[in-house]
GROMACS .gro file of C-alpha atoms in nm:
model
  338
    1MET     CA    1   3.418  17.382   3.417
    2ASN     CA    2   3.563  17.430   3.765
    3HIS     CA    3   3.621  17.122   3.973
    4LEU     CA    4   3.363  17.077   4.245
    5ASN     CA    5   3.465  17.107   4.606
    6THR     CA    6   3.324  16.923   4.905
    7PRO     CA    7   3.207  17.165   5.178
    8ASP     CA    8   3.419  17.199   5.489
    9PRO     CA    9   3.332  16.904   5.716
   10GLY     CA   10   3.311  17.150   6.006
   11THR     CA   11   3.004  17.316   5.854
   12THR     CA   12   2.643  17.214   5.897
   13ASP     CA   13   2.584  17.209   5.521
   14ILE     CA   14   2.451  16.912   5.332
   15VAL     CA   15   2.741  16.763   5.137
   16VAL     CA   16   2.662  16.771   4.766
   17LEU     CA   17   2.950  16.543   4.662
   18ASN     CA   18   3.189  16.357   4.885
   19SER     CA   19   3.554  16.339   4.780
   20GLN     CA   20   3.512  16.018   4.577
   21GLU     CA   21   3.199  16.144   4.403
   22ARG     CA   22   3.366  16.476   4.328
   23ALA     CA   23   3.666  16.305   4.168
   24LEU     CA   24   3.435  16.081   3.967
   25VAL     CA   25   3.217  16.368   3.841
   26ASN     CA   26   3.524  16.570   3.750
   27ARG     CA   27   3.650  16.272   3.550
   28VAL     CA   28   3.315  16.257   3.372
   29PHE     CA   29   3.351  16.626   3.284
   30GLU     CA   30   3.700  16.565   3.146
   31ASN     CA   31   3.578  16.273   2.936
   32LEU     CA   32   3.287  16.468   2.792
   33ARG     CA   33   3.457  16.806   2.747
   34VAL     CA   34   3.584  16.725   2.397
   35TYR     CA   35   3.355  16.445   2.283
   36SER     CA   36   3.017  16.579   2.394
   37PRO     CA   37   3.020  16.935   2.535
   38GLU     CA   38   2.641  16.955   2.530
   39THR     CA   39   2.610  16.646   2.747
   40MET     CA   40   2.873  16.785   2.983
   41VAL     CA   41   2.672  17.106   3.022
   42GLY     CA   42   2.359  16.903   3.094
   43ILE     CA   43   2.535  16.707   3.368
   44ALA     CA   44   2.692  17.023   3.509
   45THR     CA   45   2.345  17.178   3.529
   46ARG     CA   46   2.220  16.876   3.725
   47VAL     CA   47   2.507  16.910   3.972
   48MET     CA   48   2.453  17.285   4.009
   49ASP     CA   49   2.085  17.219   4.078
   50LEU     CA   50   2.193  16.987   4.358
   51GLU     CA   51   2.420  17.258   4.493
   52ARG     CA   52   2.138  17.512   4.496
   53LEU     CA   53   1.906  17.263   4.663
   54SER     CA   54   2.171  17.187   4.924
   55VAL     CA   55   2.218  17.556   5.002
   56SER     CA   56   1.844  17.607   5.047
   57ILE     CA   57   1.800  17.307   5.275
   58SER     CA   58   2.112  17.390   5.476
   59ARG     CA   59   1.954  17.722   5.574
   60TYR     CA   60   1.723  17.532   5.808
   61PRO     CA   61   1.843  17.475   6.167
   62SER     CA   62   2.124  17.226   6.219
   63MET     CA   63   2.067  16.902   6.408
   64TYR     CA   64   2.331  17.029   6.649
   65GLU     CA   65   2.193  17.378   6.698
   66ARG     CA   66   2.082  17.461   7.049
   67GLY     CA   67   1.796  17.703   7.104
   68VAL     CA   68   1.486  17.787   7.303
   69LEU     CA   69   1.143  17.830   7.146
   70ALA     CA   70   0.833  17.912   7.350
   71GLY     CA   71   1.021  17.815   7.662
   72GLN     CA   72   1.122  17.474   7.528
   73THR     CA   73   1.487  17.385   7.474
   74ARG     CA   74   1.585  17.237   7.141
   75SER     CA   75   1.915  17.051   7.113
   76THR     CA   76   2.076  16.735   6.981
   77GLU     CA   77   1.986  16.563   7.307
   78THR     CA   78   1.618  16.653   7.279
   79LEU     CA   79   1.619  16.533   6.917
   80ILE     CA   80   1.769  16.199   7.017
   81ASP     CA   81   1.524  16.170   7.307
   82THR     CA   82   1.237  16.230   7.066
   83LEU     CA   83   1.364  15.975   6.816
   84CYS     CA   84   1.397  15.714   7.090
   85ALA     CA   85   1.061  15.787   7.250
   86TYR     CA   86   0.825  15.830   6.955
   87SER     CA   87   0.695  15.549   6.736
   88ASP     CA   88   0.693  15.557   6.358
   89GLY     CA   89   0.339  15.691   6.332
   90GLU     CA   90   0.409  15.977   6.573
   91ARG     CA   91   0.753  16.070   6.447
   92LEU     CA   92   0.691  16.248   6.116
   93LEU     CA   93   0.551  16.575   6.249
   94THR     CA   94   0.824  16.598   6.513
   95LEU     CA   95   1.117  16.562   6.272
   96PRO     CA   96   1.337  16.861   6.186
   97THR     CA   97   1.254  17.032   5.857
   98LYS     CA   98   1.610  16.975   5.738
   99ALA     CA   99   1.563  16.600   5.784
  100ILE     CA  100   1.245  16.591   5.577
  101LEU     CA  101   1.378  16.807   5.293
  102GLY     CA  102   1.715  16.635   5.296
  103GLN     CA  103   1.559  16.308   5.190
  104GLY     CA  104   1.433  16.482   4.877
  105PHE     CA  105   1.787  16.604   4.814
  106LEU     CA  106   1.917  16.246   4.823
  107VAL     CA  107   1.648  16.133   4.579
  108ALA     CA  108   1.747  16.417   4.344
  109LYS     CA  109   2.112  16.316   4.380
  110PHE     CA  110   2.023  15.955   4.303
  111HIS     CA  111   1.844  16.065   3.985
  112ALA     CA  112   2.145  16.276   3.884
  113PHE     CA  113   2.391  15.990   3.926
  114SER     CA  114   2.155  15.747   3.753
  115ALA     CA  115   2.147  15.984   3.455
  116ILE     CA  116   2.526  16.018   3.454
  117THR     CA  117   2.561  15.640   3.465
  118LYS     CA  118   2.329  15.604   3.165
  119VAL     CA  119   2.545  15.854   2.976
  120ALA     CA  120   2.854  15.650   3.061
  121VAL     CA  121   2.694  15.321   2.954
  122ASN     CA  122   2.588  15.467   2.620
  123SER     CA  123   2.915  15.649   2.555
  124PHE     CA  124   3.281  15.563   2.528
  125PHE     CA  125   3.344  15.538   2.903
  126SER     CA  126   3.560  15.252   3.024
  127ASP     CA  127   3.406  14.962   3.211
  128GLU     CA  128   3.596  15.078   3.519
  129ASP     CA  129   3.444  15.427   3.507
  130THR     CA  130   3.097  15.288   3.446
  131GLN     CA  131   3.131  15.049   3.739
  132GLU     CA  132   3.249  15.332   3.966
  133LEU     CA  133   2.945  15.537   3.868
  134ARG     CA  134   2.719  15.241   3.936
  135LEU     CA  135   2.873  15.195   4.282
  136ALA     CA  136   2.839  15.566   4.357
  137THR     CA  137   2.471  15.550   4.262
  138LEU     CA  138   2.432  15.238   4.473
  139ASN     CA  139   2.587  15.412   4.774
  140ILE     CA  140   2.339  15.697   4.741
  141MET     CA  141   2.058  15.443   4.740
  142PHE     CA  142   2.208  15.273   5.045
  143THR     CA  143   2.222  15.608   5.225
  144LEU     CA  144   1.851  15.651   5.157
  145MET     CA  145   1.792  15.299   5.278
  146ALA     CA  146   2.003  15.352   5.591
  147GLU     CA  147   1.758  15.618   5.704
  148ASP     CA  148   1.473  15.368   5.669
  149VAL     CA  149   1.672  15.100   5.853
  150TYR     CA  150   1.755  15.333   6.142
  151MET     CA  151   1.390  15.431   6.175
  152SER     CA  152   1.288  15.066   6.171
  153LEU     CA  153   1.540  14.974   6.440
  154LEU     CA  154   1.426  15.260   6.662
  155ASP     CA  155   1.081  15.099   6.664
  156ASP     CA  156   1.217  14.779   6.821
  157PRO     CA  157   1.112  14.785   7.189
  158ASN     CA  158   1.370  14.517   7.274
  159LEU     CA  159   1.668  14.716   7.148
  160ASN     CA  160   1.939  14.791   7.404
  161GLU     CA  161   1.893  15.153   7.513
  162THR     CA  162   2.256  15.249   7.453
  163VAL     CA  163   2.241  15.096   7.105
  164ARG     CA  164   1.912  15.277   7.042
  165ARG     CA  165   2.068  15.613   7.126
  166ALA     CA  166   2.371  15.535   6.909
  167ILE     CA  167   2.138  15.464   6.617
  168ALA     CA  168   1.949  15.789   6.682
  169GLU     CA  169   2.281  15.978   6.687
  170SER     CA  170   2.380  15.822   6.353
  171LEU     CA  171   2.043  15.921   6.211
  172ALA     CA  172   2.094  16.281   6.323
  173GLU     CA  173   2.440  16.282   6.164
  174LEU     CA  174   2.298  16.143   5.840
  175TRP     CA  175   2.036  16.419   5.836
  176GLU     CA  176   2.296  16.686   5.899
  177HIS     CA  177   2.520  16.620   5.599
  178ARG     CA  178   2.329  16.348   5.408
  179LEU     CA  179   2.628  16.120   5.449
  180ASP     CA  180   2.648  15.801   5.654
  181PRO     CA  181   2.985  15.643   5.739
  182ASN     CA  182   2.817  15.309   5.811
  183VAL     CA  183   2.712  15.285   5.447
  184LEU     CA  184   3.077  15.262   5.342
  185SER     CA  185   3.110  14.927   5.519
  186VAL     CA  186   2.756  14.793   5.479
  187ALA     CA  187   2.697  14.874   5.111
  188PRO     CA  188   2.974  14.655   4.959
  189VAL     CA  189   2.864  14.357   5.168
  190LEU     CA  190   2.494  14.377   5.087
  191ASP     CA  191   2.570  14.452   4.722
  192ALA     CA  192   2.794  14.145   4.701
  193VAL     CA  193   2.532  13.920   4.862
  194TRP     CA  194   2.264  14.071   4.638
  195THR     CA  195   2.474  14.018   4.325
  196VAL     CA  196   2.557  13.657   4.406
  197ARG     CA  197   2.188  13.561   4.428
  198ASP     CA  198   2.181  13.440   4.070
  199GLN     CA  199   2.479  13.214   4.136
  200ILE     CA  200   2.317  13.037   4.429
  201ALA     CA  201   2.120  12.728   4.339
  202PRO     CA  202   1.775  12.753   4.499
  203ASN     CA  203   1.740  12.502   4.779
  204PHE     CA  204   1.419  12.567   4.963
  205GLY     CA  205   1.487  12.288   5.208
  206THR     CA  206   1.783  12.455   5.376
  207MET     CA  207   1.923  12.770   5.221
  208ILE     CA  208   2.177  12.835   5.494
  209GLY     CA  209   2.489  12.630   5.435
  210THR     CA  210   2.484  12.688   5.061
  211SER     CA  211   2.846  12.662   4.953
  212GLU     CA  212   2.833  12.973   4.737
  213LEU     CA  213   2.711  13.185   5.027
  214LEU     CA  214   2.979  13.052   5.259
  215LEU     CA  215   3.251  13.110   5.000
  216LEU     CA  216   3.121  13.462   4.952
  217SER     CA  217   3.127  13.523   5.326
  218ILE     CA  218   3.496  13.432   5.344
  219ALA     CA  219   3.573  13.701   5.086
  220LEU     CA  220   3.379  13.975   5.266
  221ASP     CA  221   3.471  14.181   5.570
  222ASP     CA  222   3.509  14.064   5.929
  223ASN     CA  223   3.174  14.207   6.038
  224TRP     CA  224   2.983  13.999   5.784
  225GLN     CA  225   3.179  13.684   5.867
  226LYS     CA  226   3.106  13.733   6.235
  227PHE     CA  227   2.743  13.809   6.159
  228ILE     CA  228   2.711  13.486   5.960
  229SER     CA  229   2.888  13.275   6.222
  230THR     CA  230   2.701  13.412   6.524
  231GLN     CA  231   2.354  13.501   6.401
  232LEU     CA  232   2.244  13.205   6.192
  233GLY     CA  233   2.102  13.036   6.498
  234ASN     CA  234   1.842  13.313   6.497
  235SER     CA  235   1.538  13.195   6.300
  236ASP     CA  236   1.439  13.553   6.216
  237VAL     CA  237   1.782  13.615   6.063
  238ILE     CA  238   1.763  13.291   5.864
  239SER     CA  239   1.418  13.376   5.727
  240SER     CA  240   1.515  13.733   5.642
  241MET     CA  241   1.826  13.609   5.463
  242GLU     CA  242   1.621  13.364   5.260
  243GLU     CA  243   1.390  13.646   5.156
  244PHE     CA  244   1.691  13.857   5.057
  245ILE     CA  245   1.871  13.583   4.866
  246PHE     CA  246   1.573  13.440   4.680
  247GLY     CA  247   1.383  13.763   4.619
  248LEU     CA  248   1.069  13.601   4.759
  249SER     CA  249   0.856  13.661   5.065
  250PHE     CA  250   0.853  13.421   5.358
  251GLU     CA  251   0.499  13.329   5.260
  252ASP     CA  252   0.606  13.248   4.902
  253ILE     CA  253   0.898  13.038   5.026
  254SER     CA  254   0.668  12.850   5.264
  255LEU     CA  255   0.424  12.784   4.980
  256ILE     CA  256   0.705  12.647   4.763
  257ARG     CA  257   0.827  12.420   5.041
  258THR     CA  258   0.478  12.286   5.094
  259GLU     CA  259   0.439  12.223   4.722
  260LEU     CA  260   0.775  12.047   4.702
  261LYS     CA  261   0.678  11.825   4.991
  262ASN     CA  262   0.348  11.741   4.824
  263ARG     CA  263   0.529  11.654   4.502
  264GLY     CA  264   0.800  11.456   4.677
  265LEU     CA  265   1.075  11.685   4.543
  266THR     CA  266   1.378  11.832   4.719
  267ALA     CA  267   1.471  12.113   4.479
  268ILE     CA  268   1.326  12.339   4.214
  269GLY     CA  269   1.466  12.565   3.942
  270ARG     CA  270   1.411  12.940   3.951
  271ASP     CA  271   1.216  12.923   3.627
  272GLU     CA  272   0.960  12.697   3.796
  273VAL     CA  273   0.893  12.933   4.087
  274PRO     CA  274   0.638  13.165   3.917
  275GLU     CA  275   0.419  12.867   3.832
  276ILE     CA  276   0.386  12.783   4.202
  277ILE     CA  277   0.353  13.127   4.360
  278GLY     CA  278   0.168  13.296   4.074
  279HIS     CA  279   0.415  13.580   4.017
  280LYS     CA  280   0.781  13.648   3.950
  281GLY     CA  281   1.034  13.716   4.224
  282THR     CA  282   1.259  14.020   4.248
  283GLY     CA  283   1.417  14.106   3.913
  284SER     CA  284   1.748  14.239   3.784
  285ASN     CA  285   2.048  14.286   4.011
  286GLU     CA  286   2.176  14.579   3.804
  287ASP     CA  287   1.931  14.857   3.888
  288PRO     CA  288   1.962  15.001   4.241
  289ARG     CA  289   1.591  15.083   4.225
  290VAL     CA  290   1.518  14.711   4.222
  291PHE     CA  291   1.724  14.666   4.538
  292TYR     CA  292   1.543  14.951   4.714
  293ARG     CA  293   1.201  14.829   4.601
  294ALA     CA  294   1.283  14.479   4.724
  295TYR     CA  295   1.393  14.620   5.058
  296THR     CA  296   1.076  14.825   5.105
  297GLN     CA  297   0.860  14.525   5.016
  298ARG     CA  298   1.042  14.306   5.267
  299ARG     CA  299   1.025  14.580   5.530
  300ASN     CA  300   0.652  14.632   5.478
  301ASN     CA  301   0.592  14.258   5.499
  302ALA     CA  302   0.800  14.236   5.816
  303ASN     CA  303   0.606  14.522   5.976
  304ALA     CA  304   0.276  14.357   5.885
  305ARG     CA  305   0.384  14.027   6.042
  306LYS     CA  306   0.495  14.211   6.354
  307ARG     CA  307   0.159  14.385   6.389
  308LEU     CA  308  -0.027  14.057   6.338
  309SER     CA  309   0.218  13.843   6.539
  310ALA     CA  310   0.240  13.627   6.227
  311LYS     CA  311   0.503  13.372   6.132
  312GLY     CA  312   0.804  13.489   5.936
  313PRO     CA  313   1.076  13.751   5.981
  314TRP     CA  314   0.986  14.066   6.173
  315LYS     CA  315   1.298  14.242   6.048
  316THR     CA  316   1.478  14.261   5.715
  317LEU     CA  317   1.830  14.132   5.663
  318GLU     CA  318   1.942  14.496   5.638
  319ASP     CA  319   1.788  14.567   5.979
  320HIS     CA  320   1.955  14.265   6.136
  321TYR     CA  321   2.295  14.340   5.988
  322MET     CA  322   2.291  14.709   6.080
  323GLN     CA  323   2.176  14.627   6.433
  324PHE     CA  324   2.458  14.374   6.460
  325ILE     CA  325   2.714  14.639   6.361
  326PHE     CA  326   2.588  14.881   6.625
  327GLU     CA  327   2.580  14.608   6.888
  328GLN     CA  328   2.938  14.513   6.805
  329LYS     CA  329   3.044  14.875   6.848
  330HIS     CA  330   2.867  14.878   7.185
  331ILE     CA  331   3.043  14.558   7.295
  332LYS     CA  332   3.378  14.695   7.179
  333ALA     CA  333   3.323  15.020   7.370
  334ASN     CA  334   3.238  14.826   7.687
  335ASN     CA  335   3.556  14.623   7.646
  336GLY     CA  336   3.770  14.933   7.626
  337GLY     CA  337   3.794  14.931   7.247
  338ASN     CA  338   3.937  14.579   7.226
   0.00000   0.00000   0.00000
């Protein structure tokens, strides 16, 4: 089996495998070549299917292609203008075909890496290889999620216009190659916070200030530390972080707090939560699908509150953190890169 090559970054093609993914898949092939040739062929077929899909989608016009159709100019600038001007409900039928189909490519890629990870878990693969596959799968999920986050941020009427255009530009770049450089810095942070949830003792009186979260923050990158130190005065950020950490909606958390007050209690165990709210919170930390489902639920709830001007967070933690990163880039650019 030939080793897989990443397309030239100068092309407009969708990237099937980035350099890390390519090295990882090639290692999988090497591991399976002797021990399970049939499984190797099955995985190779999945990857070749992705390559064929990528080629087909890449035939559609690039995000950076300039042209004129029926007297109207089409360019990157007009795409960014459209993304900034149209709301979520209006945007779908104005999006480039490559953007719509490319999302399907990422879902197919996610399925492929999920399957490879299952093979690794049930085979003789080392824990290190299995963990690398899990992280690769997680990054694909985060790339899918980044598209949702960018779209959500573009709908914020209070967003700085320069930041809005920067987000639209990042969205166009993501659509072009189905890669997002921001994911490389955001994914490890959100994954670490997500993973530590089970280690944080539920305190529905005041979640922020939990020692485990603060210790975690020290170990993460500078952006997250700065985000924590500067944004926790924002009630929307606090509420969205509580939803993220506890795997419960703002409404559920409010119900629990009311019940604790009525009972004269200050704390409650996780196993007691379903009895109060009538359902279980977000489940396992291991499956990236759980993370994505939790995000979409929180996003949908936030959008509903926004429409109804209801109490609770109007953005998800992912939205807040990604917006913070773009705003920091904007501040840095205005300060001459310092």
